[in-house]
Structures are given as structure tokens and as C-alpha cells.
Short mmCIF file of C-alpha atoms in Angstrom, two decimals:
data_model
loop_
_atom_site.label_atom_id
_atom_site.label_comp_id
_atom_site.label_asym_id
_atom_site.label_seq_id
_atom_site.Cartn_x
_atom_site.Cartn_y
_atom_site.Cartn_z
CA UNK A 19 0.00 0.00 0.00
CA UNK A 20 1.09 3.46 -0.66
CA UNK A 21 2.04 4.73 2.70
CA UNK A 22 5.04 7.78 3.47
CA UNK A 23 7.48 8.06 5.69
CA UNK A 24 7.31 11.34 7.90
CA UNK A 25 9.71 10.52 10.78
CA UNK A 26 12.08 8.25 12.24
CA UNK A 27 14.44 5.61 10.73
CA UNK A 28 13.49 3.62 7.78
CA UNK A 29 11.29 0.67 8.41
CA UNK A 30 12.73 -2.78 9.13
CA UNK A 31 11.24 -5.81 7.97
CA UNK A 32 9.53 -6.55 11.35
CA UNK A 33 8.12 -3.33 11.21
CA UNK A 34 6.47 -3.42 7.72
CA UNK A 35 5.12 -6.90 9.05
CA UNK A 36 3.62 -5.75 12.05
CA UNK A 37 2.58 -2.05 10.74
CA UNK A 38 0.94 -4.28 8.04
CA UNK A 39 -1.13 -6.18 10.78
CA UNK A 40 -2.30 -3.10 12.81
CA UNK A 41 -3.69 -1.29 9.62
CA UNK A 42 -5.48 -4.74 8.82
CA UNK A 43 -6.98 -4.34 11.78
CA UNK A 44 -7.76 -1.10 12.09
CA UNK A 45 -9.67 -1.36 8.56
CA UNK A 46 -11.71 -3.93 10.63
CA UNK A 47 -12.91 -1.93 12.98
CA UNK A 48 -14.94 -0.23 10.62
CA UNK A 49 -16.45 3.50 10.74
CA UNK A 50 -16.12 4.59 14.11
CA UNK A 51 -13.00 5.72 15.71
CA UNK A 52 -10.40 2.87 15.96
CA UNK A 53 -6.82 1.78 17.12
CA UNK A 54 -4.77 -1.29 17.21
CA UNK A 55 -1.76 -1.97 18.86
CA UNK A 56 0.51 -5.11 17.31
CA UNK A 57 3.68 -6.93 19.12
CA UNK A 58 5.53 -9.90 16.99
CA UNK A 59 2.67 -9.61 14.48
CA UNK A 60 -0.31 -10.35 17.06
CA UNK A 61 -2.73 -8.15 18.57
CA UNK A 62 -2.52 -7.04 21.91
CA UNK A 63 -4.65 -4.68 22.43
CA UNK A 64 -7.66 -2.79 19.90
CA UNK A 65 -10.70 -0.75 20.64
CA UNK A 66 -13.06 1.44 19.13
CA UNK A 67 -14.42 4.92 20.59
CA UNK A 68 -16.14 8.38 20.20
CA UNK A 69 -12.52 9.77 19.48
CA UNK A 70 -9.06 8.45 18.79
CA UNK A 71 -8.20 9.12 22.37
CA UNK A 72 -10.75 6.82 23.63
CA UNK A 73 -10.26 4.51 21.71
CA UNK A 74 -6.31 4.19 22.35
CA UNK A 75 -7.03 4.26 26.36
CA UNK A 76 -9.35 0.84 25.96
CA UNK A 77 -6.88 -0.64 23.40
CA UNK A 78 -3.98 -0.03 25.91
CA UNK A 79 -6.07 -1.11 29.06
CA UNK A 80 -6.08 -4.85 27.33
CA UNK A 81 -2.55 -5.22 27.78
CA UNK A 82 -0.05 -2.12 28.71
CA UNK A 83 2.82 -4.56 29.85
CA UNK A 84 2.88 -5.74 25.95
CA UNK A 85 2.16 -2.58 24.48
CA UNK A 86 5.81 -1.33 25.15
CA UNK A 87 7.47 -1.14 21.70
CA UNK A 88 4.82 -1.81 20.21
CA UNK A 89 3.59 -0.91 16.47
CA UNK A 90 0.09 1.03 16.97
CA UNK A 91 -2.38 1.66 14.40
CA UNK A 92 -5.28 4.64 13.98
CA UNK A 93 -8.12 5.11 11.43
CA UNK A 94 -8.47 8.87 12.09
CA UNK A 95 -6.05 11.84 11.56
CA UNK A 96 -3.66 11.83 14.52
CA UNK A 97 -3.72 15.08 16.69
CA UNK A 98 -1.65 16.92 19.26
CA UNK A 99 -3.42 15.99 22.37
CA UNK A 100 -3.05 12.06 21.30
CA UNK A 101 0.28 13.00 20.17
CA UNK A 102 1.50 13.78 23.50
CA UNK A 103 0.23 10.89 25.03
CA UNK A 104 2.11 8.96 22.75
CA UNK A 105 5.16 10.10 23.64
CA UNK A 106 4.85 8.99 27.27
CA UNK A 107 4.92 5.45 26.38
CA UNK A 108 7.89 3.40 24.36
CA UNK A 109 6.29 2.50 20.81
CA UNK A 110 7.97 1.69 17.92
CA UNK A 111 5.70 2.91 15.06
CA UNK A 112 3.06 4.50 14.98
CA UNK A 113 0.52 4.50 11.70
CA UNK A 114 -2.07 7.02 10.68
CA UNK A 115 -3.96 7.98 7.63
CA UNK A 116 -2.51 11.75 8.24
CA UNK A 117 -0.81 13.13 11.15
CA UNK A 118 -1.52 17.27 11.45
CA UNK A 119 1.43 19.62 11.68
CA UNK A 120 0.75 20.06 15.31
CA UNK A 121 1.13 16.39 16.45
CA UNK A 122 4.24 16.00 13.93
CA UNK A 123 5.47 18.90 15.86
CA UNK A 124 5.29 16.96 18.75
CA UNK A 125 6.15 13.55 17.97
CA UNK A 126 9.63 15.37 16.89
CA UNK A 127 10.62 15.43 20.44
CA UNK A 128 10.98 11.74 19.93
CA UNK A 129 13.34 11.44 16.48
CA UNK A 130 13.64 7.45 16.75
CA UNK A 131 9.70 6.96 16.67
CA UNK A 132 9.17 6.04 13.14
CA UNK A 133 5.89 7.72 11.63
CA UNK A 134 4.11 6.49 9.11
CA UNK A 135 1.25 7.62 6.94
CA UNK A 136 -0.86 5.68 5.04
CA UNK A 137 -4.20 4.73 4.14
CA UNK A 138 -6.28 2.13 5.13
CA UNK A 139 -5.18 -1.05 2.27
CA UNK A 140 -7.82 -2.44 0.24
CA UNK A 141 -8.49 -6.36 1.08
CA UNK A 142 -5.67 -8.57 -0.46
CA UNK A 143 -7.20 -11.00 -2.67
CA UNK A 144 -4.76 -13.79 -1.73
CA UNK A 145 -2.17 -15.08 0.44
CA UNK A 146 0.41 -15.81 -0.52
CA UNK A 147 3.53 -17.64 1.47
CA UNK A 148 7.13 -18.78 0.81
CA UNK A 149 8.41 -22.52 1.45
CA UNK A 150 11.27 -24.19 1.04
CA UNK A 151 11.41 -24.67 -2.95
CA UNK A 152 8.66 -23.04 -3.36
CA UNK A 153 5.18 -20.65 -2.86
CA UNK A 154 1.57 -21.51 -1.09
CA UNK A 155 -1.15 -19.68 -2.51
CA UNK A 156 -4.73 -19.24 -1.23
CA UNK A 157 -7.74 -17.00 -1.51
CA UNK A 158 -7.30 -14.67 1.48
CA UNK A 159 -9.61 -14.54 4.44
CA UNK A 160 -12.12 -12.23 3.43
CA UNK A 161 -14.84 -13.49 5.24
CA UNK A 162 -17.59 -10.86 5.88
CA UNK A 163 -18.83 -10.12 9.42
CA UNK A 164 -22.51 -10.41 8.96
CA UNK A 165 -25.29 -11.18 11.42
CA UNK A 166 -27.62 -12.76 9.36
CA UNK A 167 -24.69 -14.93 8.83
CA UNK A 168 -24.34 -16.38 11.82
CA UNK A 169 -26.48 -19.35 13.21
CA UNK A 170 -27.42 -19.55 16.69
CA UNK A 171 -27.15 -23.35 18.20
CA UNK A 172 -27.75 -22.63 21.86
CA UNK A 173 -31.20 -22.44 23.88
CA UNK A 174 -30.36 -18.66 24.81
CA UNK A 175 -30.25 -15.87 21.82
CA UNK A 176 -27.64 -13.55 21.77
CA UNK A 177 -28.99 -9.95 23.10
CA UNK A 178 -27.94 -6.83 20.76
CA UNK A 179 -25.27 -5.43 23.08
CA UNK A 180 -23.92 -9.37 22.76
CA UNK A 181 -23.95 -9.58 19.30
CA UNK A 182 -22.25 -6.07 18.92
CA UNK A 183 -19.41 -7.74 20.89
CA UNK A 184 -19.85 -10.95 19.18
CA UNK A 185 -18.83 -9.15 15.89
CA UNK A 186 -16.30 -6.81 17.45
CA UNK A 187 -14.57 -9.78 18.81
CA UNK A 188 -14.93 -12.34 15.76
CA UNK A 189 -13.18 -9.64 13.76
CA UNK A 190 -10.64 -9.02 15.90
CA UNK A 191 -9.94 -13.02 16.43
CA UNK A 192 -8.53 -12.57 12.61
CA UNK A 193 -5.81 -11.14 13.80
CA UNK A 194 -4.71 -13.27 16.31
CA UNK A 195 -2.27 -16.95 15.31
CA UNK A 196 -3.95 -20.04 16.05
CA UNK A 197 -4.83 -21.07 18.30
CA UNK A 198 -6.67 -18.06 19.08
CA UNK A 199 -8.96 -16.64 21.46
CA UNK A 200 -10.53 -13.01 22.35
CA UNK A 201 -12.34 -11.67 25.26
CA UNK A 202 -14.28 -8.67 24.42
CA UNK A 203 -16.94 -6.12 25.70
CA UNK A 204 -18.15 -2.60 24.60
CA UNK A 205 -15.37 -2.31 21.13
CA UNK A 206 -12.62 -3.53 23.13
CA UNK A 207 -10.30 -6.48 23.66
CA UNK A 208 -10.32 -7.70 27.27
CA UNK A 209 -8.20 -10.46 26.92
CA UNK A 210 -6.28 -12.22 24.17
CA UNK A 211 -4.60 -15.34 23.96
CA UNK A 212 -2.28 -16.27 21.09
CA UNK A 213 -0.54 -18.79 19.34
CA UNK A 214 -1.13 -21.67 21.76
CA UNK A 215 -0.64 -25.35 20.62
CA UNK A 216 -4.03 -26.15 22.28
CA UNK A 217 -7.05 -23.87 21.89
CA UNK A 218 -8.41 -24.65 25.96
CA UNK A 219 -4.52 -22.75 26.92
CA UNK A 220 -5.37 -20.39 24.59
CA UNK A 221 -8.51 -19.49 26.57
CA UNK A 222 -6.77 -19.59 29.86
CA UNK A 223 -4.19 -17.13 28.43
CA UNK A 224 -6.72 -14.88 27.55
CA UNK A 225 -8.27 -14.78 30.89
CA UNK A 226 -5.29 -14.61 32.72
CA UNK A 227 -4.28 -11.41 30.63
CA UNK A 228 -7.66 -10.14 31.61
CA UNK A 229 -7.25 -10.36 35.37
CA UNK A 230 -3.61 -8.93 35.07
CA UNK A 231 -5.13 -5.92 33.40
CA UNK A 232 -7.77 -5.42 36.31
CA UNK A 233 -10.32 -6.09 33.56
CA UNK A 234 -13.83 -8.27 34.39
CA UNK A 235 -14.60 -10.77 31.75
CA UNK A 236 -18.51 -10.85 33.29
CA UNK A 237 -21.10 -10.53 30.32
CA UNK A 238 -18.14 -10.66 27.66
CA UNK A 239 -17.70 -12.36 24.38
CA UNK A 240 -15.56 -14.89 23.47
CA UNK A 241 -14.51 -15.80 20.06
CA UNK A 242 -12.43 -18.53 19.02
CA UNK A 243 -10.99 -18.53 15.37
CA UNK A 244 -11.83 -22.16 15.02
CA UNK A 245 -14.01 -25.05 16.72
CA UNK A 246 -13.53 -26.00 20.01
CA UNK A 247 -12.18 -30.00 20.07
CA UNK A 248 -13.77 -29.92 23.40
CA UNK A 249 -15.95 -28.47 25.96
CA UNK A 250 -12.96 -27.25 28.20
CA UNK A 251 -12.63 -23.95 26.63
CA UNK A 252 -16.30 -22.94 27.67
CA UNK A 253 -15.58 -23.96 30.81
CA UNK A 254 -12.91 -22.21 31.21
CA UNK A 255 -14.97 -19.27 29.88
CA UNK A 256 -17.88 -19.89 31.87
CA UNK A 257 -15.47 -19.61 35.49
CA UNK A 258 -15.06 -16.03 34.24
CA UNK A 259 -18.74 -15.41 33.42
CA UNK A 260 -18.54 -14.88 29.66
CA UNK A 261 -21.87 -14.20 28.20
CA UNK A 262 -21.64 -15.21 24.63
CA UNK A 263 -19.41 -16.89 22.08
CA UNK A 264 -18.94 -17.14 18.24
CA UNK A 265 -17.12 -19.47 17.00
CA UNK A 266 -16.63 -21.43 13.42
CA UNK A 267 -18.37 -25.08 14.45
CA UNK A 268 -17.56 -28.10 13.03
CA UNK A 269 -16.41 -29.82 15.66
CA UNK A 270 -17.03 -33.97 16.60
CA UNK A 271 -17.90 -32.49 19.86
CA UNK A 272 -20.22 -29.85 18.73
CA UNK A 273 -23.00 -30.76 20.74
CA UNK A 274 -20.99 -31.53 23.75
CA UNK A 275 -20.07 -27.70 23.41
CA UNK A 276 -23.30 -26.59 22.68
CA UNK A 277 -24.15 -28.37 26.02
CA UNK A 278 -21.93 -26.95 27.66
CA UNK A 279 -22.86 -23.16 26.75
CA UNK A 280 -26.69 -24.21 27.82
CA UNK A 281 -25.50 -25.44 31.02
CA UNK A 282 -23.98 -22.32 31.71
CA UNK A 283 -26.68 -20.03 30.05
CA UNK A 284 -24.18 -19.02 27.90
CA UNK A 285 -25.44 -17.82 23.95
CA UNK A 286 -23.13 -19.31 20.94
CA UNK A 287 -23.38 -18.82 17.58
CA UNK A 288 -21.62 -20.56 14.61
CA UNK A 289 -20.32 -18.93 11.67
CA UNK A 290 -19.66 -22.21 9.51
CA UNK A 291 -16.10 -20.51 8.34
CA UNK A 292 -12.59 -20.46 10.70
CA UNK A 293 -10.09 -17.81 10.20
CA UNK A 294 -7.25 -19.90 11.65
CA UNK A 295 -4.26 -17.63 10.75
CA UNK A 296 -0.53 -19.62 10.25
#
């Protein structure tokens, strides 16, 4: 994508990677106000809000320890206020769709913090990755957040405020490596666990992060980026008091995870596709 270079050293390859990620997800977020902040190509911390500055408070409340030198991401022009309460916290990037002469004049004060200015990339219509002798190619994951997509399995329906957080969550789960799992509430990550070899430590992870943040998973949303093999990550969930989950489905187990939610009036729907991100 077209994107300039207003301050700071030139970009490594890490940092294209990551800078990459958080404008990905900050096209996800959609209309209102948005930020994301990446580490090692992962989320770890995104939000929406009535301004830039709100929104960048509940993104950094999801994780602060993991925020530090971090690459962070805004849909929004970047102004002097937010500017100087950048520069309070170690970051290594910082993206924007324009930065105004004010906050450039401030984010001087900080000549190693690489700036960069670019629009919000159109969808990539594959992926492509190298191998050894070799390239995979595949249709990206495009898959469109829709509510009249998704199929509710459980005795309880989702409630509105549920399936806002539902959505915000299942697009944010995109972002995160397999195994992956996000805790979310009100256009903000709570908790998100990443990159786990089993999807129920995954969850744990998640929660864990939560509690070291001071934040309450009760009446969240969970989303998983694909099925759960077993009913241990709603459990695990359910200690927590998460509300509602989305989640792909296809699972042996299905209906022993369906139970499961019931059990714990929990409300789950299935979107029939996994993001699953390698």
C-alpha cells in the first residue's frame, strides 16, 4: 500500500510486518473511531471509541505490559493531544492515515519513533507464502462479518449489546495466530490469547491477561478462530462469566459444546467458516 514516511528511521522488515497487521486491523474496525496496537505480528490490544483518544485508552487497558514497543495503528487523523500521550509510552511505530502539523510537531521530540502515513489497504485477494522450494497460494480470508450470517445453536439468543461484541470480537480473532482466542466487551479487547498449541490454553491465556489488566470478563464475548475439540474452553470461559461466544463449528464435539454453553446459560453462535491464521 502506498504509505510515506514522515519521521524516524526507515522501516525494518519486522516493522512493515507488524505495521501491516495493525492497519489490517484497524480497517476492521470499521467507521467509528479505531486503534490497534501489534507486538511480533499479534494483537494485543484494539478498541473502538467516540474519538481516537478513547479509543487508544481501551486498546492499551487490554494489555499495557505488551504494548511497550509496540507498532500502533489509527483510522483517524492523529492530533496533538493524542500525540502527547504517545510520547509517554515506548512504541515503535506508529501509523495514521494523516498526522496534522501540530502532532508531527510533537512527535519530533521523539526522532527514533518512526511515523508512518498511510491509508487504510484495500483487502488482499490472496495469500500468498514462501516454502522451502517453493510458494503456497490461497484466496485470502475475506470473510464478511454479517449477522444474518451467523447461526445460533444454543437455547439462549444472543442480546444486541452481545452480538455487537460478538462481531467486534470475531473480527478481531482474525488477527490473532492459532490457536486463538478473544475476550471482548463494549469495542474492546479484554483479553487475548495467542498462538497456543491447544485452543483450551489459549482461553486460559486470555483470561489470565484479563485479570492482570484489572479487567472483568462478566457478560463478555468470546470468540475462538476455530471449533472447540472440546468443551474445556467454555468452561474455562464460563469460570469467568462470559456471556456469549462465536465461533466457526464443526467440531465432533459440537453438541458436547453446545451443552456446555446451555448449562452455563451461555449464547453461541456458529459462523460455519474459521479464520485460523498460520
Amino acid at each position: 500500500a502506498a504509505a510515506q514516511l514522515v519521521q524516524g528511521k526507515p522501516l525494518s522488515y519486522n516493522n512493515l510486518l507488524d505495521a501491516d497487521a495493525a492497519l489490517t486491523g484497524v480497517r476492521l474496525l470499521g467507521e467509528q473511531a479505531g486503534c490497534v496496537i501489534i507486538k511480533h505480528s499479534n494483537p494485543c490490544g484494539a478498541a473502538t471509541g467516540a474519538d481516537l483518544g478513547e479509543a487508544w485508552t481501551k486498546a492499551l487497558a487490554c494489555d499495557p505490559t505488551s504494548a511497550f514497543g509496540g507498532i500502533v495503528a489509527f483510522n483517524r487523523e492523529l492530533d496533538a493531544d493524542l500525540a502527547e500521550t504517545l510520547t509517554k509510552r515506548f512504541l515503535e511505530v506508529i501509523v495514521a492515515p494523516a498526522v496534522s502539523a501540530a502532532a508531527r510537531a510533537v512527535l519530533s521530540a521523539k526522532p527514533n519513533l518512526r511515523v508512518l502515513v498511510a491509508e487504510q489497504p484495500a483487502t488482499a485477494a490472496l495469500s500468498i507464502r514462501a516454502i522451502d522450494g517453493g510458494w503456497l497460494v490461497q484466496q485470502a480470508d475475506d470473510m464478511a462479518n454479517r449477522e444474518e450470517d451467523f447461526q445460533v445453536v444454543t437455547r439462549r439468543q444472543p442480546s444486541a449489546a452481545e452480538m455487537l461484541d460478538l462481531r467486534f470480537a470475531w473480527s478481531m480473532v482474525k488477527l490473532v495466530r492459532s490457536n486463538a482466542i478473544v475476550y471482548a466487551r463494549d469495542g474492546a479487547t479484554l483479553g487475548i490469547g495467542a498462538g497456543q498449541m491447544s485452543r483450551v490454553d489459549s482461553a486460559r491465556i486470555a483470561a489470565l491477561k484479563a485479570e492482570d489488566a484489572g479487567l472483568s470478563l462478566r457478560g463478555a464475548a468470546m470468540a475462538s478462530d476455530a471449533f472447540f475439540p472440546f468443551a474445556d474452553g467454555i468452561e474455562t470461559a464460563a469460570e469467568r462469566g462470559i456471556g456469549a461466544v462465536i465461533q466457526p463449528g464443526g467440531s465432533m464435539r459440537d453438541e458436547e459444546v453446545i451443552a456446555a454453553c446451555d448449562a452455563h446459560d451461555i449464547a453461541m453462535v456458529l459462523t460455519g467458516r474459521r479464520h485460523f491464521r498460520h
